[in-house]
Short mmCIF file of C-alpha atoms in Angstrom, two decimals:
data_model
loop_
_atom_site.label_atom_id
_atom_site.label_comp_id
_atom_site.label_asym_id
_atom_site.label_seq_id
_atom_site.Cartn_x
_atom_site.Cartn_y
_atom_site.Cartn_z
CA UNK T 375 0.00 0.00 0.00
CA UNK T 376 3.09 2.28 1.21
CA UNK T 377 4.73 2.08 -2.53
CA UNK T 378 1.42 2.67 -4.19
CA UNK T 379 0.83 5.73 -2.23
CA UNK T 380 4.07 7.36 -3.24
CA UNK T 381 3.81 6.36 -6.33
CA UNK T 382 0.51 8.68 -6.55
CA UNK T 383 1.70 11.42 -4.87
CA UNK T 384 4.39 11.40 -7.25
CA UNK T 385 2.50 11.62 -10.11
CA UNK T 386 0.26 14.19 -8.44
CA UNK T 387 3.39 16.63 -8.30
CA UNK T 388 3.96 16.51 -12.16
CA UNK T 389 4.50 18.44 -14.16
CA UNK T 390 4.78 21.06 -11.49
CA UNK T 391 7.72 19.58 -9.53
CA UNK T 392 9.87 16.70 -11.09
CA UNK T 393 11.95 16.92 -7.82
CA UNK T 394 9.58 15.94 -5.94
CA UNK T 395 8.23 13.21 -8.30
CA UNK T 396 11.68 11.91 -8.61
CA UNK T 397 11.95 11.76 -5.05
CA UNK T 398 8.81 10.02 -4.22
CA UNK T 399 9.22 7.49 -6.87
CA UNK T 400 12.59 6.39 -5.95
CA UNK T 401 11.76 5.98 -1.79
CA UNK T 402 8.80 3.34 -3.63
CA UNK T 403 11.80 1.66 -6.21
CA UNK T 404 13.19 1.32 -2.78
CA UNK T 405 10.30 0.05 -0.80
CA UNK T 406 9.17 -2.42 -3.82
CA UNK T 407 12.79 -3.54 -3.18
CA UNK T 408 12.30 -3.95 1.01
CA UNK T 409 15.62 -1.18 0.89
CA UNK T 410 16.73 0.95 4.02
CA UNK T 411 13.69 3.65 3.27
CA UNK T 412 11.60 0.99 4.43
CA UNK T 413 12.48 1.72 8.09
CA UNK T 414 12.25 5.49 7.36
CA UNK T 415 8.85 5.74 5.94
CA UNK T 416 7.26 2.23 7.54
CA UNK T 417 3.77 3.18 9.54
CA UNK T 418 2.70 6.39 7.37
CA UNK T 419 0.63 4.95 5.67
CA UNK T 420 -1.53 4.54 9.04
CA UNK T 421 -3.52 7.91 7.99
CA UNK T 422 -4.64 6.72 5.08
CA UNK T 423 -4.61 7.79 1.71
CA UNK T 424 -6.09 11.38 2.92
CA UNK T 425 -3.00 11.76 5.18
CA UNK T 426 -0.98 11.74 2.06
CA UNK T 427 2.11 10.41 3.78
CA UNK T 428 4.23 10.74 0.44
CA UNK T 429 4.00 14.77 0.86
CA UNK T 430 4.40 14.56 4.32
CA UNK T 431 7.60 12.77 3.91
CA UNK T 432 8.81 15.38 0.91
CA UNK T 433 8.25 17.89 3.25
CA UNK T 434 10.21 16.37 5.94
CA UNK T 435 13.08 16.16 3.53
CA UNK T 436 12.78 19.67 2.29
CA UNK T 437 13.01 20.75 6.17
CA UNK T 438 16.11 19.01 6.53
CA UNK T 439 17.60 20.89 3.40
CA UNK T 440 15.95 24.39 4.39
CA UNK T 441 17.41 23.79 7.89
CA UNK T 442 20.92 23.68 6.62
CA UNK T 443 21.34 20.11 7.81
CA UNK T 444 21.84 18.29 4.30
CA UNK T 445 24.18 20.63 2.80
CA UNK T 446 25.00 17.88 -0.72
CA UNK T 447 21.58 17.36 -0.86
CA UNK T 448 20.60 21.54 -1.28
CA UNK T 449 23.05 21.44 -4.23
CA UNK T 450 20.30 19.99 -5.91
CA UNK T 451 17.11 22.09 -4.05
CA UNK T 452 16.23 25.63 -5.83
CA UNK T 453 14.80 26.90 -2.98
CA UNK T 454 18.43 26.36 -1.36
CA UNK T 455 19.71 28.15 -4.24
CA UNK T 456 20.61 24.38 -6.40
CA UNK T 457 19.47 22.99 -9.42
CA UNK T 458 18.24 19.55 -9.39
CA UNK T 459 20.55 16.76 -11.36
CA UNK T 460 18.64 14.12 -11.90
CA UNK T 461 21.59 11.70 -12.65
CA UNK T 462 22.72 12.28 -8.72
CA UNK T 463 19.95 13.27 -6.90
CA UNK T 464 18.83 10.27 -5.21
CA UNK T 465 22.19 8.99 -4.14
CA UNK T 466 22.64 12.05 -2.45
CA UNK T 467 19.24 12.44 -0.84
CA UNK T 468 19.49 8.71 -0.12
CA UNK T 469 22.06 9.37 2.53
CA UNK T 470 20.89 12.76 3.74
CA UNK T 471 17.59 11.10 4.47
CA UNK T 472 19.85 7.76 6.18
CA UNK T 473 21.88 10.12 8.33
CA UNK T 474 18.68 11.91 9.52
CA UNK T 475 16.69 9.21 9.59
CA UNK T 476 15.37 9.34 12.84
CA UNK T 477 14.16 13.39 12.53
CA UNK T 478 12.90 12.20 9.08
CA UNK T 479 10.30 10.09 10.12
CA UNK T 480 9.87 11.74 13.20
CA UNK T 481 8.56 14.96 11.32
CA UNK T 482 6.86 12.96 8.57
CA UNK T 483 4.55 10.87 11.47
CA UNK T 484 4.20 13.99 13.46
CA UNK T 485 2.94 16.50 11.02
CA UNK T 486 -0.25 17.19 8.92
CA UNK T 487 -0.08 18.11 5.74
CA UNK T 488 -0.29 22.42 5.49
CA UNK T 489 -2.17 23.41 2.65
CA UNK T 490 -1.32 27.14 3.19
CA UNK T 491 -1.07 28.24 -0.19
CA UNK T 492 -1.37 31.90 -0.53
CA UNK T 493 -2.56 31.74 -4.56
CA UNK T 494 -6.07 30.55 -3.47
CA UNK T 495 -6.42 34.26 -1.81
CA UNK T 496 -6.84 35.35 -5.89
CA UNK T 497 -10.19 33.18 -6.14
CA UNK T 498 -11.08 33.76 -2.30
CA UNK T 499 -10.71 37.55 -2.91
CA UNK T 500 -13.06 37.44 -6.28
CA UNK T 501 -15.76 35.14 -4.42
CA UNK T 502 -16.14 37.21 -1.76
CA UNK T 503 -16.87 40.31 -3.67
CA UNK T 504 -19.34 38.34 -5.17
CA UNK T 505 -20.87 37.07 -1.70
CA UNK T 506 -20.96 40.79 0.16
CA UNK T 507 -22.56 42.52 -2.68
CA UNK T 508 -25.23 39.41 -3.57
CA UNK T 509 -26.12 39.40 -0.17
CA UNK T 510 -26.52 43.03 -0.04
CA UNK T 511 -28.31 43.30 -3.48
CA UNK T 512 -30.76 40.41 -2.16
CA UNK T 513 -32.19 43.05 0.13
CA UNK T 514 -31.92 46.26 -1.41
CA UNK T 515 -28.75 47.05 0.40
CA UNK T 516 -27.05 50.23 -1.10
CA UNK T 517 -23.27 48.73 -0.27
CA UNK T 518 -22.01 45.53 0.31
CA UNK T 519 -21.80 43.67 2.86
CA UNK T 520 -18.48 43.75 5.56
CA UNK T 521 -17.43 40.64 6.14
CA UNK T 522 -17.02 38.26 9.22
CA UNK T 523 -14.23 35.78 7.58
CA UNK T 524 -14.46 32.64 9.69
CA UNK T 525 -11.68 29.57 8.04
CA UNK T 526 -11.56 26.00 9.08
CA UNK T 527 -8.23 24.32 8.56
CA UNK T 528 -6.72 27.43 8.56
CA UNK T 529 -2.83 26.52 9.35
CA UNK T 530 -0.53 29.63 9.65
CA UNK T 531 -3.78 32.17 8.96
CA UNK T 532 -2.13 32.88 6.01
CA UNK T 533 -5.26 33.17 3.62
CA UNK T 534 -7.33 35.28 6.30
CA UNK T 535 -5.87 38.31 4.51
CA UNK T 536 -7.47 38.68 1.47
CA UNK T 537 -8.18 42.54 1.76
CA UNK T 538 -4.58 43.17 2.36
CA UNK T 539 -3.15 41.54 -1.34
CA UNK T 540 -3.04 42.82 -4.29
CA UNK T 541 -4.18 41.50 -7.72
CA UNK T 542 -2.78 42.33 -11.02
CA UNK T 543 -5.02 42.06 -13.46
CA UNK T 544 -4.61 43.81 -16.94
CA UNK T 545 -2.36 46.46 -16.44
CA UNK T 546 -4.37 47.96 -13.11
CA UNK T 547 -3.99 46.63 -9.40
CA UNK T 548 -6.56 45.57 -7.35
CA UNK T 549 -7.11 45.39 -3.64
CA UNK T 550 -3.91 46.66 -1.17
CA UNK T 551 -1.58 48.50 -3.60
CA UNK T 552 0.75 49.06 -0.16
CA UNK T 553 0.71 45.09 -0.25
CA UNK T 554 4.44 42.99 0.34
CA UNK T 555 1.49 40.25 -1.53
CA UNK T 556 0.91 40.63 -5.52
CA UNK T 557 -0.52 38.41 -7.13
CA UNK T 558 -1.02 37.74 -10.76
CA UNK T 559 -3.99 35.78 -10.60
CA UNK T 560 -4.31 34.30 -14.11
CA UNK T 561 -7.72 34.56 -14.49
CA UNK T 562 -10.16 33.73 -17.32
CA UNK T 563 -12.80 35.73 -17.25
CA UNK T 564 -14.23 37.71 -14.02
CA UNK T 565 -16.23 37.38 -11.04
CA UNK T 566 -19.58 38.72 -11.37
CA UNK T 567 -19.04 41.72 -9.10
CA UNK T 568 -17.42 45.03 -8.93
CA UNK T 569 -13.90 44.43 -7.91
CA UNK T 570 -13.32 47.89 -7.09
CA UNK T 571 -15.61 47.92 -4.31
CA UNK T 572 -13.99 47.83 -1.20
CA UNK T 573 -13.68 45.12 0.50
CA UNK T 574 -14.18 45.54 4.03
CA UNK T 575 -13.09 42.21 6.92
CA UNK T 576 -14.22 43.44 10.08
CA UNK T 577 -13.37 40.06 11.96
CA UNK T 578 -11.11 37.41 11.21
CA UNK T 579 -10.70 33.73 13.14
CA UNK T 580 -9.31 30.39 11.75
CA UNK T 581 -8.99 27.05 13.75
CA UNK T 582 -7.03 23.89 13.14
CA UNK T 583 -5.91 20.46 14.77
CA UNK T 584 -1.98 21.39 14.10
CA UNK T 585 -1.66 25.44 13.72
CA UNK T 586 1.54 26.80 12.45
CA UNK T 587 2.87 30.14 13.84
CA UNK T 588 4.27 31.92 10.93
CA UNK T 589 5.86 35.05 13.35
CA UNK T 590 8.25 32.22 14.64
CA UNK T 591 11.56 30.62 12.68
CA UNK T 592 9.91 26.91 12.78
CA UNK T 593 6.55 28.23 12.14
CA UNK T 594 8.05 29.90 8.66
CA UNK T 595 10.17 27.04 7.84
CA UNK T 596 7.84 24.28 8.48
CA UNK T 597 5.07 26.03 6.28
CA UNK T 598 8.33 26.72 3.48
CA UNK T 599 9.04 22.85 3.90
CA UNK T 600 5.18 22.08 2.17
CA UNK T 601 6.20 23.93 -0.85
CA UNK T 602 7.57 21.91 -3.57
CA UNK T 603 11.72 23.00 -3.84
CA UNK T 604 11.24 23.62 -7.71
CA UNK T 605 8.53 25.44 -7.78
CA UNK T 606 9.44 28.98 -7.28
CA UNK T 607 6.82 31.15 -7.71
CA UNK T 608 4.87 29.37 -5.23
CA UNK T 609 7.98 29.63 -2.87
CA UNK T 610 8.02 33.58 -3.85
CA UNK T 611 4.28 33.78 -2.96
CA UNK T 612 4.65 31.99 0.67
CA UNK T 613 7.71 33.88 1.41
CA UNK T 614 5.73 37.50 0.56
CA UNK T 615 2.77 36.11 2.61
CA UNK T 616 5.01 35.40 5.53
CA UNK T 617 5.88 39.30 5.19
CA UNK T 618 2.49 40.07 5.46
CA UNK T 619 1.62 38.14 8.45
CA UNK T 620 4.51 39.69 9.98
CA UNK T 621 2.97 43.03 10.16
CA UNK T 622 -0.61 41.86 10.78
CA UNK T 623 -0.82 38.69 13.38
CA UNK T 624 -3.39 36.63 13.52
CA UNK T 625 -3.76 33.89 16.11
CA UNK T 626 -5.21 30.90 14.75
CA UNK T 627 -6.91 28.90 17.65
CA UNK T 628 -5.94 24.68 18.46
CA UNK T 629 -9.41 23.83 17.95
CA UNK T 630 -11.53 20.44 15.51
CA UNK T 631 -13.54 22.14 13.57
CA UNK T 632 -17.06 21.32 14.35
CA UNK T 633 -16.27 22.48 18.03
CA UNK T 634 -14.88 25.72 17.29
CA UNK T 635 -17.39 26.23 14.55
CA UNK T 636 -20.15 25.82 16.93
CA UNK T 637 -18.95 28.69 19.40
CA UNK T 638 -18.47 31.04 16.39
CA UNK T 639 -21.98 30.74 14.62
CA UNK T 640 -23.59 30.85 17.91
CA UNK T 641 -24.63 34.70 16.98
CA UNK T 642 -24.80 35.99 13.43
CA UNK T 643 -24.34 39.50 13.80
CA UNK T 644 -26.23 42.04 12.34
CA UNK T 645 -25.32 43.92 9.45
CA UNK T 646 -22.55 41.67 9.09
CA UNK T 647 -22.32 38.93 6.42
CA UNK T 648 -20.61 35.82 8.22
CA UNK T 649 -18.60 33.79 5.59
CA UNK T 650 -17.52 30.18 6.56
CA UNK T 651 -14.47 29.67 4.13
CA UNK T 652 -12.17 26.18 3.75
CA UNK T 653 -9.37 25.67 1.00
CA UNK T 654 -8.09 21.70 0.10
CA UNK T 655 -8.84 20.49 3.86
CA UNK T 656 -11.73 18.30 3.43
CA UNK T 657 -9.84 15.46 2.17
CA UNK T 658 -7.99 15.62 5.58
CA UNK T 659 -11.10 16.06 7.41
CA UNK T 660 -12.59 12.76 9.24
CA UNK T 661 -16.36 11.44 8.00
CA UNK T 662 -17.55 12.24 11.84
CA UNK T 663 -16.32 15.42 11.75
CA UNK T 664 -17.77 16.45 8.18
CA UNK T 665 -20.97 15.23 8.71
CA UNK T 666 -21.30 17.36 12.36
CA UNK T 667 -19.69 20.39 10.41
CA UNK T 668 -22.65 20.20 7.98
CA UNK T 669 -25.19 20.10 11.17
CA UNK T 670 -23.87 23.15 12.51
CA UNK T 671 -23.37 25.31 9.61
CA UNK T 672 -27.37 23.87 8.88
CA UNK T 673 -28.30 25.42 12.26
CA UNK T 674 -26.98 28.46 11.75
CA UNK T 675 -28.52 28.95 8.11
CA UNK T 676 -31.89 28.11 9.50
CA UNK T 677 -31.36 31.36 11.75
CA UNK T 678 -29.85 33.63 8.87
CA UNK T 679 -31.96 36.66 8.20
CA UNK T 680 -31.80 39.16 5.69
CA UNK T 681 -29.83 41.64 8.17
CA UNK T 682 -27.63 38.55 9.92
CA UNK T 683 -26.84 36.58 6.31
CA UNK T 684 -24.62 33.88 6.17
CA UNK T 685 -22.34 32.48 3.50
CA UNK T 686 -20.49 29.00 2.99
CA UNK T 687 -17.33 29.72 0.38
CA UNK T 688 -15.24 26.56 0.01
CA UNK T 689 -12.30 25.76 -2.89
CA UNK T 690 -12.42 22.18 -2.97
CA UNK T 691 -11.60 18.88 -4.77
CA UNK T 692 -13.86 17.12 -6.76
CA UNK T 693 -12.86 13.41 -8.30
CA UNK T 694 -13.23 13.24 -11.93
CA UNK T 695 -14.27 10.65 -14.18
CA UNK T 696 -12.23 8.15 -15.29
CA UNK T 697 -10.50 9.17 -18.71
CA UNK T 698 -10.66 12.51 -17.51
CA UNK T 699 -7.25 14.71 -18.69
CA UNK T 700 -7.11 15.59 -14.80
CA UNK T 701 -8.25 12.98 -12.01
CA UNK T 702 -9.35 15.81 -9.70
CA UNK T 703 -10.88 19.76 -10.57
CA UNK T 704 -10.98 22.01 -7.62
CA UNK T 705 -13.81 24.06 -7.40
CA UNK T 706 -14.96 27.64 -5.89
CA UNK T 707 -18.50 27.50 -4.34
CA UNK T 708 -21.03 29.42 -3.05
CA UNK T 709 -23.95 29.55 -0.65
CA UNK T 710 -26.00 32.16 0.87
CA UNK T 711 -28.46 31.98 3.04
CA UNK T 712 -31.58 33.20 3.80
CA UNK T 713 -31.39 33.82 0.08
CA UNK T 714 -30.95 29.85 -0.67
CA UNK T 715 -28.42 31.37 -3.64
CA UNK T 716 -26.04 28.04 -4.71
CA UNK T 717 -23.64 27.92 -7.14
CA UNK T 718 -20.21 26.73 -8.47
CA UNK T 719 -18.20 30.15 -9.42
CA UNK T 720 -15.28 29.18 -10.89
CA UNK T 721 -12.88 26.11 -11.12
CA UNK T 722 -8.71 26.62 -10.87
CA UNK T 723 -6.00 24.47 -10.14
CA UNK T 724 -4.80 23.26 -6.81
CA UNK T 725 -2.90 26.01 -5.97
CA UNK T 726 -5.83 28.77 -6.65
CA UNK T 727 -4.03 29.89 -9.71
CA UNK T 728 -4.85 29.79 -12.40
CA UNK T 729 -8.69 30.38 -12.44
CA UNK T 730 -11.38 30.29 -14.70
CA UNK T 731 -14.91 32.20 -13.39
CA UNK T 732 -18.10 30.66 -14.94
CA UNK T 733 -19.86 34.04 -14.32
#
């Protein structure tokens, strides 16, 4: 099972990062082969497939090069300043992994996967425009909505920020021009709202099981460790959203979901629009804990009112067909309630960028 799940979490990182692909599918040449990885990596596979253990284990190695404790191996890591060789990679990550073995697979049992990827701010950004002024048209509001952002699975609170980035988009900036965050979104098409509105976060709160604190050395370099070495602009993005969170902290609470949930939809305040908002977490999330999530955010939509509205805006997963070019799209949607509005918005990549918006 262990060799098959590398093996798909290798092909999951191409074409984006053959590093990490080459890396994952050697540790499984190795485990088909009962080699020394097998005492390494034995027992992640305990998780399940959800867990990914394959980019938990990437990540461990990738801390051990950002760390400055594999120094041969970094020759071949571009966020260490290398260039990957694929002719002597794996011998030399074969015995930077052996002589750390035991904070290898310490780190890769220990940690959950952190799926703080500042590019799905671009779509986040766009869908809540759309979500504050819907509401507000809904009841013959004259301006939108402020906003109440409330995110499950929320990790370093890096993507509780969206008012503070800025957006490039045709030769103009949108959003925080003053922002150390720019992104170039790639969008197709727009979201069907007026993106020079302002866009106004009165409160901000995220939970999760295993926060990271970005305003601390191991908080930065275990979120930098989840990034994939050769992909760059990603590692550009996290880096400029640690900057951000530098100036503006935001303490993301220890707290399952459902629980913490619960205490914050307890009151919807008025003339507030409360948005629930989760990005590539439900995979991780147990069946228990999905289905209770679901209750709560049902209780608090059945006490929603036209002053009080609530929204649910999720970028998720969905499993394609088979024959499909991609086995998985990941989708933006929408709900707002009392107004019953539902609706897929757009669909991107993993990492939020690039995005298409249906309109």
């Amino acid at each position: 099972m262990l060799v098959e799940l590398f093996r798909d979490a290798a092909r999951a990182c191409l074409p984006a990062s053959p590093l990490t692909n080459l890396l994952l599918d050697s540790v499984a040449d190795d485990l088909a082969e009962s080699g020394p990885m097998t005492s390494v990596v034995c027992g992640l596979e305990l998780g399940g497939a959800g867990s990914v253990p394959g980019l938990r284990f990437a990540a461990a190695v990738h801390h051990l090069v950002l760390s400055g404790r594999a120094p041969k191996l970094a020759r071949h890591y571009p966020t260490a300043g290398g260039r990957l060789d694929p002719a002597t990679f794996w011998p030399a990550a074969r015995a930077a992994i052996l002589a750390g073995s035991d904070g290898v697979r310490e780190r890769a049992t220990a940690t959950a996967v952190q799926t703080n990827e500042p590019g799905r701010m671009a779509p986040c950004l766009g869908g809540l425009q759309v979500a504050a002024q819907e509401a507000a048209r809904r009841v013959g509001r004259s301006t939108p909505f402020p906003i109440r952002l409330l995110e499950i699975g929320a990790s370093g609170g890096l993507n509780l920020r969206p008012d503070r980035v800025a957006l490039e988009l045709d030769g103009t900036v949108v959003g925080d021009e003053t922002s150390p965050l720019r992104l170039d979104p790639a969008w197709t098409g727009r979201p069907s709202a007026d993106l020079s509105a302002e866009l106004r976060i009165v409160e901000r709160a995220g939970c999760d099981l295993h926060p990271s604190d970005p305003n601390t050395e191991e908080g930065r370099l275990h979120l930098s460790s989840f990034v994939w070495p050769d992909s760059l602009e990603r590692w550009d993005r996290l880096q400029a959203a640690l900057r951000l969170a530098s100036t503006d902290p935001i303490t993301v609470d220890r707290a399952a979901g459902p629980e913490w949930l619960a205490d914050r939809l307890a009151d919807l305040p008025a003339d507030v629009l409360t948005v629930v908002w989760h990005s590539v977490v439900w995979q991780y999330v147990s069946a228990r804990d999905r289905a209770r999530g679901r209750e709560i955010l049902a209780e608090a939509a059945a006490r929603a009112t036209d002053r009080a509205p609530l929204a649910l805006l999720v970028y998720e997963s969905r499993r394609m067909p088979p024959g499909a070019p991609m086995p998985y799209r990941f989708d933006l949607l929408l709900r707002l309630w009392p107004s019953g509005l539902a609706g897929r918005l757009g669909t991107g990549g993993g990492h939020g960028i690039p995005f298409t918006w249906l309109g």
